[in-house]
Coordinates of C-alpha atoms in Angstrom, one line a residue:
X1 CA -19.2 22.3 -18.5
X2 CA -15.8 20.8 -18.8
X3 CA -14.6 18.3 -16.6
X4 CA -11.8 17.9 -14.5
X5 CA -9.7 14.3 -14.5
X6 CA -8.9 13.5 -11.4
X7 CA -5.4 11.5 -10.4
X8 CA -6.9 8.0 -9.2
X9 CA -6.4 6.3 -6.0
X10 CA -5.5 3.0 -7.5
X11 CA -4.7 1.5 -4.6
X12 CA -6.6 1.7 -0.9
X13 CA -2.8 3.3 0.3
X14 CA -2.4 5.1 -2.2
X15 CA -1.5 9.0 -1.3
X16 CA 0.1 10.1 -4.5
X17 CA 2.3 8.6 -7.2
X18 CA 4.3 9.1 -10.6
X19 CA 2.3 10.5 -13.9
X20 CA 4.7 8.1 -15.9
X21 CA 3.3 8.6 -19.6
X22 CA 0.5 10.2 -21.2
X23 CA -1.3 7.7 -23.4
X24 CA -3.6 10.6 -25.3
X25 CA -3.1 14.4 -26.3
X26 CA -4.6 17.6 -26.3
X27 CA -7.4 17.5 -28.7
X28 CA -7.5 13.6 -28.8
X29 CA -11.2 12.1 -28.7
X30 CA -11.8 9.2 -26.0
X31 CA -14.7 6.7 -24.8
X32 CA -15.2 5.2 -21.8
X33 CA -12.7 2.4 -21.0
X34 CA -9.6 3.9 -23.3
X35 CA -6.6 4.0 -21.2
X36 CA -5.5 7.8 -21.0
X37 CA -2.1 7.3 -18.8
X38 CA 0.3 4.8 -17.3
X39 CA 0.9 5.8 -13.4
X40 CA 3.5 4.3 -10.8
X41 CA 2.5 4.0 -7.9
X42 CA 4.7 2.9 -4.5
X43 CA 4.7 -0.8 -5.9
X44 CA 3.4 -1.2 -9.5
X45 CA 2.6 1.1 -13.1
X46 CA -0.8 0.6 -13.9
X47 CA -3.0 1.9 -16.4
X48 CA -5.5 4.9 -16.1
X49 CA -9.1 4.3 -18.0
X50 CA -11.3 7.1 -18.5
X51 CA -14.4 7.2 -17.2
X52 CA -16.7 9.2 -19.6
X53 CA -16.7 9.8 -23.5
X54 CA -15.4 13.1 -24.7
X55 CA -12.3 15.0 -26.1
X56 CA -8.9 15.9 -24.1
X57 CA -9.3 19.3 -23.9
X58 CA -5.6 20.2 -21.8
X59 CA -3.5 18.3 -20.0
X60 CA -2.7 20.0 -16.4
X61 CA 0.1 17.7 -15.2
X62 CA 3.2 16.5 -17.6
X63 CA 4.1 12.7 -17.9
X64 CA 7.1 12.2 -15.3
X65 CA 5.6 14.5 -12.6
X66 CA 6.3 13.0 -9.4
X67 CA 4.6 13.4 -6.2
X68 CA 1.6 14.2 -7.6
X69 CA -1.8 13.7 -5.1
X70 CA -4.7 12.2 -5.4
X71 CA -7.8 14.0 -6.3
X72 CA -5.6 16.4 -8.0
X73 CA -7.0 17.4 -11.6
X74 CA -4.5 16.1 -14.6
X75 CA -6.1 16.6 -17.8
X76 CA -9.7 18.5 -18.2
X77 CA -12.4 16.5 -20.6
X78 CA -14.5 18.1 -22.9
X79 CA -18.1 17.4 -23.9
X80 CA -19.6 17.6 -27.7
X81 CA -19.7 21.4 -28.7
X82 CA -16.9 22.8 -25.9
X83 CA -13.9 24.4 -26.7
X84 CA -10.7 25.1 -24.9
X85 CA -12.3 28.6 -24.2
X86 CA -15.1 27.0 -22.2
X87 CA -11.8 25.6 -19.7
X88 CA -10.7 29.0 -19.0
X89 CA -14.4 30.5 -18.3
X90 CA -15.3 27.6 -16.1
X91 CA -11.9 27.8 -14.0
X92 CA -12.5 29.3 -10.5
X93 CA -10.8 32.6 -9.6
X94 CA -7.2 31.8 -8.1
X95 CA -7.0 34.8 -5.3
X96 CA -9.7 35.0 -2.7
X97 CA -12.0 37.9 -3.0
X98 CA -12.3 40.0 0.4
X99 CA -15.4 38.4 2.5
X100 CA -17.8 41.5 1.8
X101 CA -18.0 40.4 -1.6
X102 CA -17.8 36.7 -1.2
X103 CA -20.6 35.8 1.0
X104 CA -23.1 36.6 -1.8
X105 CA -21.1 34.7 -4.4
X106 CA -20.3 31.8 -1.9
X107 CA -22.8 29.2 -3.7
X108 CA -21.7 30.5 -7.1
X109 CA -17.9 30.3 -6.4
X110 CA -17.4 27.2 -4.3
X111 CA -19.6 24.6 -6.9
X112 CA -17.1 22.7 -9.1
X113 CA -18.1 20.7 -11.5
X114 CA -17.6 17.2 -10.4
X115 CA -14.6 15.7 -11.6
X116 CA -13.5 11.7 -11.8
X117 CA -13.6 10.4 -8.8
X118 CA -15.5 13.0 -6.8
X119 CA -19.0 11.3 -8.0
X120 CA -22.3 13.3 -7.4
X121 CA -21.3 16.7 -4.9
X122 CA -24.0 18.0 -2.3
X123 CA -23.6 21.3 -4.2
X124 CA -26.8 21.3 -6.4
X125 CA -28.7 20.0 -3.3
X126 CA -28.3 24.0 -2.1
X127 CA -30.5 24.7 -5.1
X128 CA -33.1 21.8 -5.2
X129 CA -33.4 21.1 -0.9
X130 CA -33.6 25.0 0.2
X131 CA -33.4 28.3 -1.1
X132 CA -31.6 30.2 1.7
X133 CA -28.8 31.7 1.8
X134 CA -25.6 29.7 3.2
X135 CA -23.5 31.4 6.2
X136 CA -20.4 32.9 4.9
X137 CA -17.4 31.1 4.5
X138 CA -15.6 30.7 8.1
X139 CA -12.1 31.2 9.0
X140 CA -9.7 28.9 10.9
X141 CA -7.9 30.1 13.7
X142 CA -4.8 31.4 11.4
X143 CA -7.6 33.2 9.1
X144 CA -7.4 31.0 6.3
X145 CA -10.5 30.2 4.4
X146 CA -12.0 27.1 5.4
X147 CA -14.0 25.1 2.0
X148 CA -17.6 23.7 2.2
X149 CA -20.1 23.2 0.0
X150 CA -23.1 26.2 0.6
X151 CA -25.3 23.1 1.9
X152 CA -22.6 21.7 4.6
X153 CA -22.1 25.5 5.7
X154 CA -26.4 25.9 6.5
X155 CA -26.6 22.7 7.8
X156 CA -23.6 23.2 9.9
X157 CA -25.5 26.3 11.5
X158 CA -28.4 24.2 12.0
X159 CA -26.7 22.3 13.8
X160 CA -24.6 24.5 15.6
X161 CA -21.7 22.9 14.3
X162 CA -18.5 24.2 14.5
X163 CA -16.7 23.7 11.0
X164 CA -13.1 24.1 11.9
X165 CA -13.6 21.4 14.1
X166 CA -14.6 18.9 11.0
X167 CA -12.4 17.3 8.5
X168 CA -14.0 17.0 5.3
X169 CA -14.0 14.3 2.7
X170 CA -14.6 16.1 -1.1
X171 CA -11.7 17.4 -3.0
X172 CA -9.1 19.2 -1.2
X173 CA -10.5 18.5 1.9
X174 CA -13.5 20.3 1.2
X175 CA -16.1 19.7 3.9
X176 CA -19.9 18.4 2.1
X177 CA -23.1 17.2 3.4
X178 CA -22.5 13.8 4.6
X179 CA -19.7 15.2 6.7
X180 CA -21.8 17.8 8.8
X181 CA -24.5 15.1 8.7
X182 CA -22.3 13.0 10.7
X183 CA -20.3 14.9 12.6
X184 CA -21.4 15.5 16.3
X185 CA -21.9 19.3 17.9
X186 CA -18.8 19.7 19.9
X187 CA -18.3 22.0 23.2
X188 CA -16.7 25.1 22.1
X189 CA -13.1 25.8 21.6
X190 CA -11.9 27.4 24.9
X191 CA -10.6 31.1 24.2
X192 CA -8.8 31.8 27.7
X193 CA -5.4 31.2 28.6
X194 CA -5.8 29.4 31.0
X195 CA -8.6 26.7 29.3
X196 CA -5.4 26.0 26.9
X197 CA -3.2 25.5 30.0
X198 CA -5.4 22.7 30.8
X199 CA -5.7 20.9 27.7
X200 CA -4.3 17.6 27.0
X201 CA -0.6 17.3 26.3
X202 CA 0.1 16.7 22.5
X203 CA 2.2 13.8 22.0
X204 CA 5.5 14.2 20.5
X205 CA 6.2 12.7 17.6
X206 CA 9.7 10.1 18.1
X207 CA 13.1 11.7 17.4
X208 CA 13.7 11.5 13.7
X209 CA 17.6 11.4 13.4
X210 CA 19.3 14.0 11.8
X211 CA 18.3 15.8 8.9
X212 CA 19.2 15.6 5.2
X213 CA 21.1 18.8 5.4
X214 CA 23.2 17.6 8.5
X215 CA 24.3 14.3 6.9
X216 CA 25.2 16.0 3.5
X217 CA 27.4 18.2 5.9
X218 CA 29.3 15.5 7.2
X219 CA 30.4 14.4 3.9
X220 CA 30.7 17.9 1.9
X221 CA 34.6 16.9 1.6
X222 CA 34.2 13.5 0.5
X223 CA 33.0 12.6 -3.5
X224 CA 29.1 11.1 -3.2
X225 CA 26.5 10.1 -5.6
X226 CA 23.0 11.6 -4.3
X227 CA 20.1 8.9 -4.9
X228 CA 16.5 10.5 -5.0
X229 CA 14.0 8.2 -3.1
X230 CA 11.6 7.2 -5.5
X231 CA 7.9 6.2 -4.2
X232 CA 8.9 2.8 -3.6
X233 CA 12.1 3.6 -1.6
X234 CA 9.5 6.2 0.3
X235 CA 7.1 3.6 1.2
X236 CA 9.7 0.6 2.0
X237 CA 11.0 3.6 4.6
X238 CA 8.2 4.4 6.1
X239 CA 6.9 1.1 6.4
X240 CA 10.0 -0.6 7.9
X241 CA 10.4 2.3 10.4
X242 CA 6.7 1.4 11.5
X243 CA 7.6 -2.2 11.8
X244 CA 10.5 -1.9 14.1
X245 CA 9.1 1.3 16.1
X246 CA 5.6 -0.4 16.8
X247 CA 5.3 -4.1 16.1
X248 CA 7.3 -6.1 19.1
X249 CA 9.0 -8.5 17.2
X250 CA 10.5 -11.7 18.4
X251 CA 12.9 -14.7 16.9
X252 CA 12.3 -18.2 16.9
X253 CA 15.5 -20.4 15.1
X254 CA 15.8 -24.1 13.7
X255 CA 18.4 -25.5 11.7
X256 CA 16.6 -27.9 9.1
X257 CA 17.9 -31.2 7.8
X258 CA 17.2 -30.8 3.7
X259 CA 18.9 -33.4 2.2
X260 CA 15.3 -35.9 1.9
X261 CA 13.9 -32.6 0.4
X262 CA 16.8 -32.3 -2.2
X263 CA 16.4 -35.6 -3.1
X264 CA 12.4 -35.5 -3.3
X265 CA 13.0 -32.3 -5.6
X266 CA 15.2 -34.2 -7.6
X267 CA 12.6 -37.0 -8.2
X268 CA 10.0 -34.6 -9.4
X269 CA 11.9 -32.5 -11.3
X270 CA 13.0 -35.8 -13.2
X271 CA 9.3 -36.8 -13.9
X272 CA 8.3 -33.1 -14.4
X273 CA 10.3 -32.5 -17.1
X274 CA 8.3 -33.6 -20.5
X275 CA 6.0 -30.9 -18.8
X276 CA 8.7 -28.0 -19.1
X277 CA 8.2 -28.1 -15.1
X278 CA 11.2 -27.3 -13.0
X279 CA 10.4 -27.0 -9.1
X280 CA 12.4 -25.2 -7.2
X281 CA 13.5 -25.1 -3.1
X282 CA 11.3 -21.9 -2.8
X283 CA 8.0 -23.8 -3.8
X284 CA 8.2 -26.7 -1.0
X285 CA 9.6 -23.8 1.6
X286 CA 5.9 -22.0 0.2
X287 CA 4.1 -24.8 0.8
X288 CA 5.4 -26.3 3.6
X289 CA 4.0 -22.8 5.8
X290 CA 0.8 -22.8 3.7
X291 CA 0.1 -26.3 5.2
X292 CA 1.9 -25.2 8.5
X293 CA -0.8 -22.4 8.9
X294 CA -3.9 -24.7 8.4
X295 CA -1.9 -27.2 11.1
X296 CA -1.8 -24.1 13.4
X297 CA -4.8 -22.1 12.6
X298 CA -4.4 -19.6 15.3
X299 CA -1.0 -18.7 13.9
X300 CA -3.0 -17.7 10.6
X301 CA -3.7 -14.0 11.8
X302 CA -2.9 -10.8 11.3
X303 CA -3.2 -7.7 13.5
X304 CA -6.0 -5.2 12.9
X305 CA -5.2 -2.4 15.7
X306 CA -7.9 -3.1 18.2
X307 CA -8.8 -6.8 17.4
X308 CA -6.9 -10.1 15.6
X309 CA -8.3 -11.3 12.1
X310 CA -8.1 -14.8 11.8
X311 CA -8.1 -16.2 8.8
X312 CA -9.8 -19.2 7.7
X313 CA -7.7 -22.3 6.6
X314 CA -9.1 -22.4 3.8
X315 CA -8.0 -19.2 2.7
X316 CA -4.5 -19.0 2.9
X317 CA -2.4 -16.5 1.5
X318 CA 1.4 -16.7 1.5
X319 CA 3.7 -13.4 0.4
X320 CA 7.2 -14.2 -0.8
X321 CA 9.7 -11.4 -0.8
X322 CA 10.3 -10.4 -4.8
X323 CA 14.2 -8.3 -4.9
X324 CA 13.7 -5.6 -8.1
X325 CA 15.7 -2.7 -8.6
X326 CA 15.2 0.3 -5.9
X327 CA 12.8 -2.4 -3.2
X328 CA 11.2 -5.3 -3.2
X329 CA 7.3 -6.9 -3.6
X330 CA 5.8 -9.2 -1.9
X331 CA 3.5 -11.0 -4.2
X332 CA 0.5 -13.4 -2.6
X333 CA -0.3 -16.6 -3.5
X334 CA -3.9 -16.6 -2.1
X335 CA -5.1 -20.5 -1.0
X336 CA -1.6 -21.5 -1.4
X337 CA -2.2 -24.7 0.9
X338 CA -4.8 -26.1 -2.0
X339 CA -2.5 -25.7 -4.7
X340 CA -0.2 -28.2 -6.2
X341 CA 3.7 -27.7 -6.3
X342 CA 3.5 -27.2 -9.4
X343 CA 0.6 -24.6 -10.0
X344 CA 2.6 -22.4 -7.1
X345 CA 6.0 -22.5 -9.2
X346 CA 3.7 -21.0 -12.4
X347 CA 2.2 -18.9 -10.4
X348 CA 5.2 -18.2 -8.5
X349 CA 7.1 -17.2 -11.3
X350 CA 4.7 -15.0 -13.5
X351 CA 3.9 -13.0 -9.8
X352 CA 7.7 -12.7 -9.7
X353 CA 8.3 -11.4 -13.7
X354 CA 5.4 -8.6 -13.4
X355 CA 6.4 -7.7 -10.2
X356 CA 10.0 -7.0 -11.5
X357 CA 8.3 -5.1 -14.1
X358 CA 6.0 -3.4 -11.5
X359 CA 3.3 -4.7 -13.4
X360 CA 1.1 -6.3 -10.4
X361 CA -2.5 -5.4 -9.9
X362 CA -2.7 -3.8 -5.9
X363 CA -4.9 -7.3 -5.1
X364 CA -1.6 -9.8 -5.8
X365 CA 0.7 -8.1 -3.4
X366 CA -1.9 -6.5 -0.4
X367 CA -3.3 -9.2 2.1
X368 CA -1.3 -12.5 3.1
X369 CA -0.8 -13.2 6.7
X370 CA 2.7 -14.5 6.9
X371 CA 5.3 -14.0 4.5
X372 CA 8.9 -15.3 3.2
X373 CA 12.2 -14.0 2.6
X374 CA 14.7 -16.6 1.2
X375 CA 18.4 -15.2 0.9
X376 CA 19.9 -18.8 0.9
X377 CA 20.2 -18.1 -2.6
X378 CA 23.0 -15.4 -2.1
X379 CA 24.9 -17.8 0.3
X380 CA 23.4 -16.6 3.4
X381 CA 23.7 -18.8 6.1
X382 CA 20.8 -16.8 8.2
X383 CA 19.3 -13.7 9.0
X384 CA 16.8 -11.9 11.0
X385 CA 13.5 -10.8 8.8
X386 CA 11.3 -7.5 9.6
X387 CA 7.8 -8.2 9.9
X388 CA 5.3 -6.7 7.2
X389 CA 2.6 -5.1 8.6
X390 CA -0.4 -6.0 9.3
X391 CA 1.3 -9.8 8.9
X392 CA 1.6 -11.9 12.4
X393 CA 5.3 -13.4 10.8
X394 CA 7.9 -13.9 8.6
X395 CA 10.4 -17.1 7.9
X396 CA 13.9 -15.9 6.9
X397 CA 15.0 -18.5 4.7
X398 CA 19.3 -19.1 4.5
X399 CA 21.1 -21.0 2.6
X400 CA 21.5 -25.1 2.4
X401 CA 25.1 -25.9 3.6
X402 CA 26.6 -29.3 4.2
X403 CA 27.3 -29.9 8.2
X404 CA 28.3 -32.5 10.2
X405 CA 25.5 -33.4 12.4
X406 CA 25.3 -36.4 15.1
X407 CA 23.0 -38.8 13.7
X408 CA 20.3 -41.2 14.8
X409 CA 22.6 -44.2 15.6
X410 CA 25.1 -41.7 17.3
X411 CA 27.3 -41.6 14.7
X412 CA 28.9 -37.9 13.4
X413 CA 28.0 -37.6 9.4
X414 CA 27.0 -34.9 6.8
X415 CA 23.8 -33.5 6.3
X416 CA 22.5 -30.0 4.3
X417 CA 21.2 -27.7 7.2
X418 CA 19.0 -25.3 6.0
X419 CA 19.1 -22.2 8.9
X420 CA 15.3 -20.7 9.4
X421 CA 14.3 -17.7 12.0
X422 CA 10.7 -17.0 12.5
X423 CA 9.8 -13.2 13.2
X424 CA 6.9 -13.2 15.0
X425 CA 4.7 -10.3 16.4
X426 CA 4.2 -11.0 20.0
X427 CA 0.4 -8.8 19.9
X428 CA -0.5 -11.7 17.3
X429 CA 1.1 -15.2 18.3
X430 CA 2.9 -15.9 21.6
X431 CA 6.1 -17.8 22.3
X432 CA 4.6 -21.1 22.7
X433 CA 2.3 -20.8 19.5
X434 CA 4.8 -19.9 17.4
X435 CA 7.0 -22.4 18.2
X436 CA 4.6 -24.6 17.0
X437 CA 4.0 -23.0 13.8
X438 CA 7.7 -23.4 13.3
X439 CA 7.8 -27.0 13.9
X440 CA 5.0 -27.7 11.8
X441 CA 7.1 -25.9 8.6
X442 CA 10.3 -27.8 9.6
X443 CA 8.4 -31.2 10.2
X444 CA 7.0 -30.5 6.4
X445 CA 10.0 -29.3 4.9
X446 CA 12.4 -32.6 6.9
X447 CA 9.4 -35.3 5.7
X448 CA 8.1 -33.9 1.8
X449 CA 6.1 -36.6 1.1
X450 CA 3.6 -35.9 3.5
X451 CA 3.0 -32.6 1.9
X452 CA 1.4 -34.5 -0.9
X453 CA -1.0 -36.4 1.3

C-alpha cells in the first residue's frame, strides 16, 4: 500500500518547522538516502533523506508551507506496480461514520499504513495476538472521538483502563499498545458536582500582556511595517520569556585590564601569519572560560529540573552567541579547554559562517554549559546577558576602552578595561562560587601566557 512521508523531527525540540523546498516531484523515482526536501527549522535548514526506495507518488504539503507539524504526512511514496489510484483507495474516510456502523469497522478503519517515522504500529498485532473483537471507539467528555489502535482499546478493557485518561504516543496522538501497557488503572473520573468542587485548583497560566489586536489598535493612526515572526523569532520568544519568568538570575561584574592580552594577540598574530592564522579577542575570551570551568568544576553545570548535571572537565563545551538576520545561534565548541587558540578560531569561524547560513547540524548548537555574548565589538561598554536554558551562566563581553586606572606603584596611568558581567542561575552556582568562576576567567584573560601552560 502506499506510504505516507512523514515531516521529521530533526531536532529533539523540534514541534514543527518550514517545508522550504521540494528537492523531487510527483512521479520522480527515489532510493534510500536521496534527499527529498530542504526544511527550516527554529535554528537551521537541513536536508530531508528518504527512508525507503520507491516513486513520489503526490506531494501533500507545498515547499514554503510554514508551521507545519511533525508527524504530519508531506508527500505519499509509492511501491513497484502502484499508481496514484491506489493513494485515493488507501486514504481513510474524512467524516466519521455514526458509532452503529463503526464499531464493526473499527479494526478496519483505524489501521494506517505506517508512514516514516511511525516505525512498526501495534495494529497488525490485533490480527496475529487475538481474534476478538475490540470495544468500540470511546468518546471524550466533549464527544469527540478518541483514536486507538483495536489492540490498545481490548487491552485497555482488560485492564479497566480508562482511555480518556491516557495520552497516546502514535500519530496524532493516537493511543497504541505500549501506552495502555504502561499506563496505570486510574480511580474514576468523579461525575457529581460536588466531587469537582473538590478537585485541585488548576494553575493559572502568568498574565500574557496584551494581545496582538490591542497593540495594532493603539497604532491604527500611525504608518507601521508588520513583521511576521518566523520560527526562529518564535522560539528566541518563547525561550527568553522562560529564562526571565523561571531561572533566578543574578550579576556578578569586573572590569578587566586587557592591554598584556592585546599585546600577547599581537605577538601571535605576527608569528601566525605565514599560516593564514589571524586570532582574534573572542578566541582567548573562549578559552580563558573553557579553562576557567575545569579551574571551578562545580561551576561546569547545568540545570536538569529536579537534579544538577555536572559536567566533566574534560568535556567542556563553550556556546558563543552567533547575531544573523531575524536571531541569533549559539554554536558549541565541545572540549574547548583541549583545543589550541588556533583550532578554536577555525572552528570558531566555520560554526559562525553555517550558522549565518542556518546550515548547523542540531548537535553544534544544543548542549554547552555556559555561554558568551561579546558586544564590545559594537562599542558597548557593558550589558546584562539572559541566561540560556538549561546553561548555569553567561559572560557578557563589552568593549576594550582606554581608562585611567591607579596603578601598582600608586601612580594614575592608562590602561584598556574590558567590562564583563557574569549571569548566573542562582538554582545552579551560588554567589560565592561564581565569583570564583569569574576570577578564574579574568585571572586568564589579565595573565595569557598561562593559558598556554
Amino acid at each position: 500500500m502506499p506510504t505516507e512521508i512523514l515531516m521529521p523531527a530533526l531536532s529533539p525540540t523540534m514541534e514543527e518547522g518550514t517545508l522550504a523546498k521540494w528537492l523531487v516531484k510527483e512521479g520522480d523515482e527515489v532510493a534510500s538516502g536521496d534527499i527529498l526536501a530542504e526544511i527550516e527549522t527554529d535554528k537551521a535548514t537541513m536536508e530531508f533523506e528518504a527512508v525507503d526506495e520507491g516513486t513520489i507518488g503526490r506531494i501533500l504539503i507545498e515547499e514554503g508551507s510554514e508551521g507545519v507539524k511533525v508527524n504530519t504526512p508531506i508527500a505519499v511514496l509509492l511501491e513497484e506496480g502502484e499508481s496514484a489510484d491506489d493513494i485515493d483507495s488507501a486514504a481513510p474516510a474524512k467524516e466519521e461514520k455514526p458509532q452503529a456502523e463503526e464499531a464493526p469497522k473499527a479494526a478496519e478503519a483505524e489501521t494506517p499504513e505506517a508512514g516514516y517515522g511511525r516505525g512498526a504500529t501495534d495494529a497488525n498485532d490485533a490480527h496475529t495476538k487475538s481474534d476478538a473483537k475490540a470495544p468500540a471507539a470511546p468518546k471524550d467528555d466533549k464527544g469527540g472521538r478518541i483514536f486507538a489502535s483495536p489492540l490498545a482499546r481490548r487491552i485497555a478493557a482488560d485492564k479497566g483502563l480508562d482511555l480518556t485518561q491516557i495520552e497516546g504516543s502514535g500519530p496524532r496522538g493516537r493511543i497504541v499498545k505500549a501506552d495502555v501497557e504502561s499506563a496505570q488503572p486510574t480511580a474514576a473520573k468523579a461525575d457529581s458536582p460536588t466531587a469537582a468542587k473538590d478537585a485541585a485548583p488548576v494553575t493559572q497560566p502568568a498574565p500574557a500582556g496584551p494581545s496582538s489586536d490591542a497593540v495594532r489598535k493603539m497604532y491604527e493612526d500611525r504608518e507601521v511595517e508588520e513583521v511576521k515572526l518566523d520560527g526562529m523569532r518564535k522560539t528566541i520568544a518563547a525561550r527568553l520569556t522562560e529564562a526571565k519568568q523561571t531561572v533566578p538570575h543574578f550579576y556578578l561584574r569586573r572590569d578587566i585590564e586587557i592591554d598584556a592580552l592585546l599585546s600577547f594577540r599581537s605577538d601571535l598574530n605576527k608569528q601566525l601569519e605565514a599560516r593564514g592564522v589571524k586570532l582574534s579577542v573572542n578566541d582567548f575570551i573562549i578559552k580563558a572560560c573553557a579553562l576557567a570551568l575545569q579551574s571551578v568544576p562545580d561551576a561546569n553545570a547545568v540545570w536538569a529540573g529536579d537534579r544538577i548535571l555536572k559536567l566533566k572537565p574534560s568535556d567542556v563545551a563553550v556556546a558563543v552567541a552567533v547575531a544573523i538576520e531575524g536571531g541569533l545561534f549559539t554554536p558549541v565548541l565541545q572540549d574547548a579547554d583541549t583545543k589550541s587558540l588556533s583550532t578554536l578560531s577555525a572552528q570558531m569561524k566555520d560554526l559562525a559562517t553555517r550558522a549565518r547560513d542556518r546550515k548547523l547540524a542540531p548537535h553544534e548548537y544544543q548542549g554547552g554549559s555556559f555561554a558568551i555574548s561579546n558586544l564590545g565589538m559594537f562599542g558597548i561598554d557593558n550589558f546584562d546577558a539572559v541566561i540560556n536554558p538549561p546553561h548555569g551562566a553567561i559572560l557578557a563581553v563589552g568593549a576594550g576602552v582606554k581608562k585611567p586606572i591607579i596603578g601598582k606603584d600608586g601612580e594614575i596611568t592608562a590602561a584598556t578595561v574590558m567590562s564583563v558581567t557574569l549571569s548566573v542561575d542562582h538554582r545552579v552556582i551560588d554567589g560565592a562560587l561564581g565569583a570564583q568562576l569569574l576570577n578564574a576567567i579574568v585571572e586568564n584573560l589579565e595573565n595569557p601566557m598561562i593559558m598556554l601552560a
